[in-house]
Structures are given as structure tokens and as C-alpha cells.
PDB file of C-alpha atoms in Angstrom:
ATOM      1  CA  MET A  21     -55.764 280.786 195.770  1.00  0.00           C
ATOM      2  CA  ALA A  22     -53.816 282.030 198.667  1.00  0.00           C
ATOM      3  CA  GLU A  23     -50.658 280.587 200.111  1.00  0.00           C
ATOM      4  CA  VAL A  24     -49.593 278.423 197.245  1.00  0.00           C
ATOM      5  CA  ARG A  25     -46.100 277.430 198.161  1.00  0.00           C
ATOM      6  CA  VAL A  26     -43.598 276.558 195.493  1.00  0.00           C
ATOM      7  CA  ARG A  27     -41.788 273.428 196.473  1.00  0.00           C
ATOM      8  CA  THR A  28     -38.060 273.699 196.078  1.00  0.00           C
ATOM      9  CA  GLY A  29     -35.605 270.892 195.805  1.00  0.00           C
ATOM     10  CA  PRO A  30     -35.733 267.857 193.566  1.00  0.00           C
ATOM     11  CA  PRO A  31     -39.107 266.593 192.380  1.00  0.00           C
ATOM     12  CA  ALA A  32     -40.549 263.732 194.382  1.00  0.00           C
ATOM     13  CA  SER A  33     -39.657 261.101 191.812  1.00  0.00           C
ATOM     14  CA  GLY A  34     -36.271 262.487 190.803  1.00  0.00           C
ATOM     15  CA  GLY A  35     -34.576 261.769 187.488  1.00  0.00           C
ATOM     16  CA  ILE A  36     -32.745 258.645 186.407  1.00  0.00           C
ATOM     17  CA  GLY A  37     -29.461 260.491 186.932  1.00  0.00           C
ATOM     18  CA  THR A  38     -30.067 261.665 190.497  1.00  0.00           C
ATOM     19  CA  GLY A  39     -30.067 259.959 193.875  1.00  0.00           C
ATOM     20  CA  PRO A  40     -28.820 256.383 193.471  1.00  0.00           C
ATOM     21  CA  GLY A  41     -28.611 257.161 189.763  1.00  0.00           C
ATOM     22  CA  ARG A  42     -25.713 259.487 190.531  1.00  0.00           C
ATOM     23  CA  LEU A  43     -23.682 256.502 191.700  1.00  0.00           C
ATOM     24  CA  LEU A  44     -24.579 254.607 188.534  1.00  0.00           C
ATOM     25  CA  VAL A  45     -23.507 257.602 186.425  1.00  0.00           C
ATOM     26  CA  THR A  46     -20.164 257.647 188.255  1.00  0.00           C
ATOM     27  CA  LEU A  47     -19.505 253.945 187.799  1.00  0.00           C
ATOM     28  CA  TYR A  48     -20.577 254.004 184.158  1.00  0.00           C
ATOM     29  CA  ALA A  49     -18.375 257.047 183.541  1.00  0.00           C
ATOM     30  CA  VAL A  50     -15.405 255.259 185.115  1.00  0.00           C
ATOM     31  CA  PHE A  51     -15.959 252.200 182.949  1.00  0.00           C
ATOM     32  CA  THR A  52     -16.496 254.330 179.851  1.00  0.00           C
ATOM     33  CA  VAL A  53     -13.222 256.175 180.354  1.00  0.00           C
ATOM     34  CA  GLY A  54     -11.410 252.964 181.324  1.00  0.00           C
ATOM     35  CA  ALA A  55     -12.685 250.805 178.475  1.00  0.00           C
ATOM     36  CA  ALA A  56     -12.431 253.594 175.886  1.00  0.00           C
ATOM     37  CA  SER A  57      -8.875 254.675 176.671  1.00  0.00           C
ATOM     38  CA  ARG A  58      -7.793 251.072 176.970  1.00  0.00           C
ATOM     39  CA  SER A  59      -9.273 250.037 173.633  1.00  0.00           C
ATOM     40  CA  ILE A  60      -8.051 253.174 171.823  1.00  0.00           C
ATOM     41  CA  TYR A  61      -4.545 252.492 173.105  1.00  0.00           C
ATOM     42  CA  GLN A  62      -4.629 248.797 172.265  1.00  0.00           C
ATOM     43  CA  LEU A  63      -6.280 249.204 168.873  1.00  0.00           C
ATOM     44  CA  SER A  64      -3.766 251.855 167.850  1.00  0.00           C
ATOM     45  CA  THR A  65      -0.605 250.143 169.140  1.00  0.00           C
ATOM     46  CA  ARG A  66      -1.088 246.388 168.880  1.00  0.00           C
ATOM     47  CA  PHE A  67      -4.267 245.540 167.036  1.00  0.00           C
ATOM     48  CA  ASP A  68      -2.757 242.351 165.588  1.00  0.00           C
ATOM     49  CA  GLU A  69      -2.129 240.703 168.946  1.00  0.00           C
ATOM     50  CA  ALA A  70      -5.722 240.186 169.966  1.00  0.00           C
ATOM     51  CA  PRO A  71      -8.034 241.902 167.456  1.00  0.00           C
ATOM     52  CA  LEU A  72     -11.185 240.240 168.781  1.00  0.00           C
ATOM     53  CA  ALA A  73     -10.544 241.234 172.395  1.00  0.00           C
ATOM     54  CA  TYR A  74      -9.717 244.832 171.475  1.00  0.00           C
ATOM     55  CA  VAL A  75     -12.752 245.269 169.217  1.00  0.00           C
ATOM     56  CA  LEU A  76     -14.977 243.864 171.961  1.00  0.00           C
ATOM     57  CA  SER A  77     -13.419 246.297 174.444  1.00  0.00           C
ATOM     58  CA  ALA A  78     -14.221 249.159 172.070  1.00  0.00           C
ATOM     59  CA  LEU A  79     -17.791 247.882 171.761  1.00  0.00           C
ATOM     60  CA  ALA A  80     -18.068 247.734 175.550  1.00  0.00           C
ATOM     61  CA  ALA A  81     -16.780 251.319 175.785  1.00  0.00           C
ATOM     62  CA  LEU A  82     -19.428 252.433 173.291  1.00  0.00           C
ATOM     63  CA  VAL A  83     -22.224 250.752 175.259  1.00  0.00           C
ATOM     64  CA  TYR A  84     -20.968 252.233 178.535  1.00  0.00           C
ATOM     65  CA  GLY A  85     -20.744 255.660 176.920  1.00  0.00           C
ATOM     66  CA  PHE A  86     -24.338 255.530 175.649  1.00  0.00           C
ATOM     67  CA  ILE A  87     -25.626 254.527 179.096  1.00  0.00           C
ATOM     68  CA  THR A  88     -23.649 257.297 180.834  1.00  0.00           C
ATOM     69  CA  VAL A  89     -25.022 259.953 178.487  1.00  0.00           C
ATOM     70  CA  ALA A  90     -28.562 258.563 178.702  1.00  0.00           C
ATOM     71  CA  LEU A  91     -28.507 258.581 182.512  1.00  0.00           C
ATOM     72  CA  VAL A  92     -27.215 262.150 182.621  1.00  0.00           C
ATOM     73  CA  ARG A  93     -29.709 263.466 180.064  1.00  0.00           C
ATOM     74  CA  GLY A  94     -32.729 261.724 181.541  1.00  0.00           C
ATOM     75  CA  GLY A  95     -36.202 261.729 180.037  1.00  0.00           C
ATOM     76  CA  GLU A  96     -38.283 258.907 178.674  1.00  0.00           C
ATOM     77  CA  ARG A  97     -36.369 258.368 175.433  1.00  0.00           C
ATOM     78  CA  ALA A  98     -33.038 258.387 177.224  1.00  0.00           C
ATOM     79  CA  ARG A  99     -34.451 255.896 179.698  1.00  0.00           C
ATOM     80  CA  ALA A 100     -35.525 253.616 176.861  1.00  0.00           C
ATOM     81  CA  LEU A 101     -32.075 253.905 175.289  1.00  0.00           C
ATOM     82  CA  ALA A 102     -30.430 253.146 178.621  1.00  0.00           C
ATOM     83  CA  VAL A 103     -32.603 250.042 179.088  1.00  0.00           C
ATOM     84  CA  GLY A 104     -31.643 248.810 175.626  1.00  0.00           C
ATOM     85  CA  CYS A 105     -27.956 249.423 176.297  1.00  0.00           C
ATOM     86  CA  CYS A 106     -28.120 247.726 179.711  1.00  0.00           C
ATOM     87  CA  VAL A 107     -29.660 244.653 178.080  1.00  0.00           C
ATOM     88  CA  ALA A 108     -26.928 244.720 175.427  1.00  0.00           C
ATOM     89  CA  GLU A 109     -24.334 245.130 178.163  1.00  0.00           C
ATOM     90  CA  LEU A 110     -25.701 242.201 180.173  1.00  0.00           C
ATOM     91  CA  ALA A 111     -25.816 240.058 177.022  1.00  0.00           C
ATOM     92  CA  GLY A 112     -22.247 241.138 176.221  1.00  0.00           C
ATOM     93  CA  VAL A 113     -20.938 240.184 179.645  1.00  0.00           C
ATOM     94  CA  LEU A 114     -22.701 236.814 179.564  1.00  0.00           C
ATOM     95  CA  VAL A 115     -21.778 235.930 175.969  1.00  0.00           C
ATOM     96  CA  VAL A 116     -18.183 237.158 176.111  1.00  0.00           C
ATOM     97  CA  GLY A 117     -17.745 235.746 179.619  1.00  0.00           C
ATOM     98  CA  THR A 118     -18.928 232.301 178.521  1.00  0.00           C
ATOM     99  CA  TRP A 119     -16.871 232.574 175.339  1.00  0.00           C
ATOM    100  CA  THR A 120     -13.650 233.326 177.248  1.00  0.00           C
ATOM    101  CA  VAL A 121     -14.280 230.391 179.589  1.00  0.00           C
ATOM    102  CA  LEU A 122     -15.023 227.920 176.774  1.00  0.00           C
ATOM    103  CA  ASP A 123     -12.432 229.088 174.262  1.00  0.00           C
ATOM    104  CA  PRO A 124      -9.603 230.997 175.995  1.00  0.00           C
ATOM    105  CA  ALA A 125      -7.431 230.593 172.879  1.00  0.00           C
ATOM    106  CA  ALA A 126      -9.589 233.128 171.024  1.00  0.00           C
ATOM    107  CA  PHE A 127      -8.527 235.780 173.558  1.00  0.00           C
ATOM    108  CA  PRO A 128      -4.758 236.238 173.873  1.00  0.00           C
ATOM    109  CA  ASP A 129      -5.500 239.434 175.788  1.00  0.00           C
ATOM    110  CA  ALA A 130      -8.348 240.237 178.186  1.00  0.00           C
ATOM    111  CA  THR A 131     -11.419 242.400 177.613  1.00  0.00           C
ATOM    112  CA  VAL A 132     -13.505 244.120 180.262  1.00  0.00           C
ATOM    113  CA  TRP A 133     -15.996 241.284 179.845  1.00  0.00           C
ATOM    114  CA  SER A 134     -13.520 238.376 180.048  1.00  0.00           C
ATOM    115  CA  ASP A 135     -14.484 235.741 182.636  1.00  0.00           C
ATOM    116  CA  TYR A 136     -17.686 237.688 183.387  1.00  0.00           C
ATOM    117  CA  GLY A 137     -15.658 240.734 184.433  1.00  0.00           C
ATOM    118  CA  MET A 138     -13.699 238.895 187.121  1.00  0.00           C
ATOM    119  CA  GLY A 139     -10.673 241.165 186.648  1.00  0.00           C
ATOM    120  CA  TYR A 140     -12.913 244.094 187.516  1.00  0.00           C
ATOM    121  CA  LEU A 141     -14.434 242.550 190.664  1.00  0.00           C
ATOM    122  CA  PHE A 142     -17.474 241.388 188.639  1.00  0.00           C
ATOM    123  CA  ILE A 143     -18.660 244.999 188.492  1.00  0.00           C
ATOM    124  CA  PRO A 144     -19.288 244.621 184.724  1.00  0.00           C
ATOM    125  CA  LEU A 145     -21.786 241.882 185.608  1.00  0.00           C
ATOM    126  CA  ALA A 146     -23.371 243.722 188.546  1.00  0.00           C
ATOM    127  CA  LEU A 147     -23.731 247.089 186.760  1.00  0.00           C
ATOM    128  CA  PRO A 148     -26.278 246.143 184.068  1.00  0.00           C
ATOM    129  CA  VAL A 149     -28.410 244.234 186.591  1.00  0.00           C
ATOM    130  CA  THR A 150     -28.383 247.200 188.981  1.00  0.00           C
ATOM    131  CA  GLY A 151     -28.985 249.552 186.069  1.00  0.00           C
ATOM    132  CA  LEU A 152     -32.012 247.609 184.836  1.00  0.00           C
ATOM    133  CA  LEU A 153     -33.505 247.413 188.347  1.00  0.00           C
ATOM    134  CA  TRP A 154     -32.980 251.150 188.783  1.00  0.00           C
ATOM    135  CA  LEU A 155     -34.466 252.022 185.392  1.00  0.00           C
ATOM    136  CA  ARG A 156     -37.469 249.782 186.068  1.00  0.00           C
ATOM    137  CA  ARG A 157     -38.412 251.982 188.992  1.00  0.00           C
ATOM    138  CA  HIS A 158     -38.664 254.889 186.580  1.00  0.00           C
ATOM    139  CA  ARG A 159     -40.801 253.140 183.993  1.00  0.00           C
ATOM    140  CA  ARG A 160     -43.651 255.620 184.264  1.00  0.00           C
ATOM    141  CA  PRO A 161     -42.936 259.299 183.837  1.00  0.00           C
ATOM    142  CA  ALA A 162     -43.581 261.301 186.991  1.00  0.00           C
ATOM    143  CA  ALA A 163     -47.353 261.678 187.352  1.00  0.00           C
TER     144      ALA A 163
ATOM    145  CA  MET B   2       7.514 255.052 191.211  1.00  0.00           C
ATOM    146  CA  LEU B   3       7.799 256.508 194.682  1.00  0.00           C
ATOM    147  CA  THR B   4       6.248 253.622 196.622  1.00  0.00           C
ATOM    148  CA  PRO B   5       5.623 255.486 199.929  1.00  0.00           C
ATOM    149  CA  LEU B   6       3.622 258.111 198.032  1.00  0.00           C
ATOM    150  CA  THR B   7       1.633 255.448 196.183  1.00  0.00           C
ATOM    151  CA  VAL B   8       0.840 253.752 199.484  1.00  0.00           C
ATOM    152  CA  ALA B   9      -0.070 257.102 201.065  1.00  0.00           C
ATOM    153  CA  VAL B  10      -2.532 257.920 198.271  1.00  0.00           C
ATOM    154  CA  ALA B  11      -4.073 254.444 198.450  1.00  0.00           C
ATOM    155  CA  VAL B  12      -4.428 254.499 202.250  1.00  0.00           C
ATOM    156  CA  THR B  13      -5.866 258.035 202.438  1.00  0.00           C
ATOM    157  CA  ALA B  14      -8.225 257.198 199.581  1.00  0.00           C
ATOM    158  CA  LEU B  15      -9.508 254.132 201.420  1.00  0.00           C
ATOM    159  CA  ALA B  16      -9.878 256.187 204.611  1.00  0.00           C
ATOM    160  CA  LEU B  17     -11.878 258.773 202.646  1.00  0.00           C
ATOM    161  CA  ALA B  18     -14.019 255.963 201.207  1.00  0.00           C
ATOM    162  CA  ALA B  19     -14.717 254.617 204.711  1.00  0.00           C
ATOM    163  CA  TRP B  20     -15.494 258.107 206.012  1.00  0.00           C
ATOM    164  CA  CYS B  21     -17.904 258.977 203.216  1.00  0.00           C
ATOM    165  CA  GLY B  22     -19.363 255.482 203.393  1.00  0.00           C
ATOM    166  CA  HIS B  23     -20.076 256.130 207.063  1.00  0.00           C
ATOM    167  CA  ALA B  24     -21.748 259.449 206.193  1.00  0.00           C
ATOM    168  CA  ALA B  25     -23.913 257.618 203.664  1.00  0.00           C
ATOM    169  CA  TYR B  26     -24.761 254.981 206.254  1.00  0.00           C
ATOM    170  CA  ARG B  27     -25.948 257.781 208.556  1.00  0.00           C
ATOM    171  CA  ASP B  28     -27.986 259.204 205.673  1.00  0.00           C
ATOM    172  CA  GLN B  29     -25.897 262.356 205.401  1.00  0.00           C
ATOM    173  CA  PRO B  30     -24.576 264.289 202.406  1.00  0.00           C
ATOM    174  CA  THR B  31     -20.916 265.265 202.150  1.00  0.00           C
ATOM    175  CA  LYS B  32     -20.034 268.150 204.476  1.00  0.00           C
ATOM    176  CA  ASP B  33     -17.212 270.702 204.654  1.00  0.00           C
ATOM    177  CA  TRP B  34     -14.965 268.297 206.533  1.00  0.00           C
ATOM    178  CA  HIS B  35     -15.392 265.687 203.850  1.00  0.00           C
ATOM    179  CA  PHE B  36     -14.339 268.225 201.240  1.00  0.00           C
ATOM    180  CA  ILE B  37     -11.216 269.011 203.242  1.00  0.00           C
ATOM    181  CA  GLY B  38     -10.515 265.278 203.271  1.00  0.00           C
ATOM    182  CA  MET B  39     -11.024 265.140 199.514  1.00  0.00           C
ATOM    183  CA  ALA B  40      -8.632 268.077 199.129  1.00  0.00           C
ATOM    184  CA  VAL B  41      -5.941 266.259 201.117  1.00  0.00           C
ATOM    185  CA  VAL B  42      -6.249 263.125 198.976  1.00  0.00           C
ATOM    186  CA  THR B  43      -6.269 265.229 195.803  1.00  0.00           C
ATOM    187  CA  VAL B  44      -3.123 267.106 196.848  1.00  0.00           C
ATOM    188  CA  LEU B  45      -1.373 263.759 197.362  1.00  0.00           C
ATOM    189  CA  ALA B  46      -2.567 262.538 193.956  1.00  0.00           C
ATOM    190  CA  LEU B  47      -1.337 265.782 192.339  1.00  0.00           C
ATOM    191  CA  ALA B  48       2.031 265.367 194.078  1.00  0.00           C
ATOM    192  CA  GLN B  49       2.165 261.884 192.617  1.00  0.00           C
ATOM    193  CA  LEU B  50       1.459 263.290 189.162  1.00  0.00           C
ATOM    194  CA  VAL B  51       4.332 265.767 189.569  1.00  0.00           C
ATOM    195  CA  VAL B  52       6.712 263.086 190.881  1.00  0.00           C
ATOM    196  CA  GLY B  53       5.744 260.789 188.015  1.00  0.00           C
ATOM    197  CA  VAL B  54       6.357 263.467 185.388  1.00  0.00           C
ATOM    198  CA  VAL B  55       9.700 264.396 186.983  1.00  0.00           C
ATOM    199  CA  LEU B  56      10.791 260.748 186.921  1.00  0.00           C
ATOM    200  CA  LEU B  57       9.827 260.528 183.257  1.00  0.00           C
ATOM    201  CA  ALA B  58      11.753 263.746 182.559  1.00  0.00           C
ATOM    202  CA  GLN B  59      14.791 262.148 184.162  1.00  0.00           C
ATOM    203  CA  GLY B  60      14.595 259.473 181.506  1.00  0.00           C
ATOM    204  CA  ARG B  61      13.038 256.704 183.574  1.00  0.00           C
ATOM    205  CA  GLU B  62      10.881 254.252 181.661  1.00  0.00           C
ATOM    206  CA  PRO B  63       7.692 252.687 183.122  1.00  0.00           C
ATOM    207  CA  ALA B  64       7.470 248.933 182.507  1.00  0.00           C
ATOM    208  CA  ASP B  65       4.168 249.206 180.628  1.00  0.00           C
ATOM    209  CA  GLY B  66       4.990 252.331 178.642  1.00  0.00           C
ATOM    210  CA  THR B  67       4.843 256.076 179.168  1.00  0.00           C
ATOM    211  CA  VAL B  68       1.412 256.665 177.611  1.00  0.00           C
ATOM    212  CA  VAL B  69      -0.347 254.180 179.902  1.00  0.00           C
ATOM    213  CA  PHE B  70       1.535 255.513 182.928  1.00  0.00           C
ATOM    214  CA  VAL B  71       0.622 259.156 182.280  1.00  0.00           C
ATOM    215  CA  SER B  72      -3.015 258.237 181.560  1.00  0.00           C
ATOM    216  CA  TYR B  73      -3.282 256.503 184.910  1.00  0.00           C
ATOM    217  CA  LEU B  74      -1.576 259.416 186.696  1.00  0.00           C
ATOM    218  CA  LEU B  75      -4.066 261.854 185.143  1.00  0.00           C
ATOM    219  CA  GLY B  76      -6.980 259.570 185.980  1.00  0.00           C
ATOM    220  CA  ALA B  77      -5.788 259.288 189.588  1.00  0.00           C
ATOM    221  CA  ALA B  78      -5.483 263.075 189.924  1.00  0.00           C
ATOM    222  CA  ALA B  79      -8.952 263.683 188.422  1.00  0.00           C
ATOM    223  CA  ALA B  80     -10.856 260.971 190.306  1.00  0.00           C
ATOM    224  CA  ILE B  81     -11.611 262.731 193.599  1.00  0.00           C
ATOM    225  CA  PRO B  82     -12.331 266.218 192.145  1.00  0.00           C
ATOM    226  CA  ALA B  83     -14.813 264.610 189.730  1.00  0.00           C
ATOM    227  CA  VAL B  84     -16.809 262.792 192.415  1.00  0.00           C
ATOM    228  CA  GLY B  85     -16.479 265.832 194.684  1.00  0.00           C
ATOM    229  CA  PHE B  86     -18.350 267.957 192.136  1.00  0.00           C
ATOM    230  CA  LEU B  87     -20.960 265.242 191.723  1.00  0.00           C
ATOM    231  CA  SER B  88     -21.542 265.210 195.471  1.00  0.00           C
ATOM    232  CA  LEU B  89     -22.032 269.001 195.388  1.00  0.00           C
ATOM    233  CA  ALA B  90     -24.880 268.426 192.955  1.00  0.00           C
ATOM    234  CA  GLU B  91     -26.270 265.471 194.896  1.00  0.00           C
ATOM    235  CA  ARG B  92     -26.984 266.695 198.412  1.00  0.00           C
ATOM    236  CA  THR B  93     -28.188 263.342 199.706  1.00  0.00           C
ATOM    237  CA  ARG B  94     -26.558 260.194 201.053  1.00  0.00           C
ATOM    238  CA  TRP B  95     -26.017 259.151 197.444  1.00  0.00           C
ATOM    239  CA  GLY B  96     -23.529 261.981 197.015  1.00  0.00           C
ATOM    240  CA  SER B  97     -21.528 260.452 199.867  1.00  0.00           C
ATOM    241  CA  VAL B  98     -21.762 256.986 198.290  1.00  0.00           C
ATOM    242  CA  THR B  99     -20.498 258.454 195.021  1.00  0.00           C
ATOM    243  CA  VAL B 100     -17.433 259.981 196.689  1.00  0.00           C
ATOM    244  CA  ALA B 101     -16.773 256.675 198.477  1.00  0.00           C
ATOM    245  CA  ALA B 102     -16.947 254.851 195.144  1.00  0.00           C
ATOM    246  CA  GLY B 103     -14.567 257.329 193.510  1.00  0.00           C
ATOM    247  CA  ALA B 104     -12.109 256.933 196.383  1.00  0.00           C
ATOM    248  CA  VAL B 105     -12.156 253.137 196.015  1.00  0.00           C
ATOM    249  CA  VAL B 106     -11.491 253.568 192.296  1.00  0.00           C
ATOM    250  CA  LEU B 107      -8.506 255.783 193.172  1.00  0.00           C
ATOM    251  CA  ALA B 108      -7.126 253.095 195.506  1.00  0.00           C
ATOM    252  CA  VAL B 109      -7.439 250.517 192.727  1.00  0.00           C
ATOM    253  CA  LEU B 110      -5.678 252.902 190.341  1.00  0.00           C
ATOM    254  CA  GLN B 111      -2.746 253.026 192.789  1.00  0.00           C
ATOM    255  CA  VAL B 112      -2.334 249.264 192.608  1.00  0.00           C
ATOM    256  CA  ARG B 113      -2.386 249.431 188.812  1.00  0.00           C
ATOM    257  CA  LEU B 114       0.054 252.388 188.817  1.00  0.00           C
ATOM    258  CA  HIS B 115       2.461 250.334 190.899  1.00  0.00           C
ATOM    259  CA  ASP B 116       2.273 247.469 188.374  1.00  0.00           C
ATOM    260  CA  ILE B 117       2.586 249.786 185.386  1.00  0.00           C
ATOM    261  CA  TRP B 118       5.712 251.380 186.769  1.00  0.00           C
ATOM    262  CA  GLY B 119       7.165 247.925 187.331  1.00  0.00           C
ATOM    263  CA  GLY B 120       6.948 247.799 191.117  1.00  0.00           C
ATOM    264  CA  GLY B 121       9.780 248.561 193.487  1.00  0.00           C
ATOM    265  CA  VAL B 122      11.044 251.861 194.812  1.00  0.00           C
ATOM    266  CA  GLY B 123      12.691 254.415 192.594  1.00  0.00           C
TER     267      GLY B 123
END
């Protein structure tokens, strides 16, 4: 075979952490750092004030962290993990959001997911939906 | 906190976001000029970090506590370099979008920094 050219550059399909995925990685990293540092600070200094809110913030940080790592690592298993975490994240936003609307007394202090993430421009609600749509496009490994 | 500096960082960050957003709109990756822009914003954010630490050293107390204040200062200083490196790895329009997103985050951090310090000039 003559003249077989090696294609350079990213593969046609790309990974889940490249292209638009790079933006998702950035946003998830921001929310991981934000939620994690916030919950570590609050859990260590004033756990008694709003234990439920702070534990939920820590949980959110954990979910965000898993998704960030999964997106960066790529591969089919990471993709599956990211899908699971995005579903958990979406469920978290919806459940905690509804909970804070129905029973504000249970939350003396806010979490990332309070009022469906209103304090964070609803990005916590938009992220998992965007994430799931993005991951759907990568359901099949590159043929 | 030095309010003019906070405003300067926020405004330049938003300008950078608009600029990189425009590059993304035109389907372009970040170019040398964008990186110079990022450097300018980063220098301002670093100056803010220095000013903040000096104020703390003078015995000033942020309204929401020193730990939170310093964390936000460090986050603000790291924001643009982090997305800048990402855009070096992502030589498509999505690298530009990423930098724009990071710059918006930096602008939001400025608003929070202002609140954490307790507002006002000083």
C-alpha cells in the first residue's frame, strides 16, 4: 500500500472530554471546587447550624467531582459512570430544590441545590441536562 | 477591599469573556492576542491577591472571615490561567468558549469578594 497518510489531530468522534466536553469539564471543575471548599469550610466550622444543608453540599461536591474525573478520563466505563452521576445530580437538584421550596425551615442555610440552583443562575439544573445530552451523543464507542 | 481594583478585574474579565465569546462565534480558537488579554486580566487578579494579603497583614478583618476571603482571592487568581491552559489543549471554538466561561466565573467571584470583604472602599 502506497501513500497511506497518517491522520493527525483529534479522532473524528473525539472524546467525552474534548470539544464541547471541554466546557463541561470546566464548569464541573468550578462547581466541584466551589461546592467542596464550601462544604469543607461549613462542615468544619459550623456543622450544627444547618447539618442537612452542609451534608447535601458535600454530597453535591462528591457527585461533581466524579463527573469531572470521568469526563477527563474518558472511555466507555467513565462515560457510564458520568451518566450515572449526571442522573444522580439531576435527581439531587430536583429533590433538594423541591424540598427547599416546600419546607424552607429544614434549611437554615443554602446548598448548591437550594431552589433548583437559583443562587447559581440555575446552572446546577442546566448542567446535568446538558451533560446527559452530551454523553448520549457518545453512546457508541468510535467505530 | 480596594473597590476600583475589584471593578477593574470584573470589567476586564467581562470584556475578555465577550472577546473570546466573539472568537467562538466566528468558529475560531484562542489566538496570541487573546492570551495577552488573559495575561492582563491575570495580572490584575494577582495584584488583587497581593492587595488583599497586605490588607490582612495590616490587621483588617473581612466581614465573612479570613479563610473564605483568601480562598476566593486564590480562586480569582487561578481562574484565567486554568482556562487558558485548557484552551491551549482545545484548539477549536470550544477552547474560546471555555475561556469565556472562566472569565464570567471570575467576574462573579469579584461580586462575591466584594460581599465577603463587607463592601465599601478600604
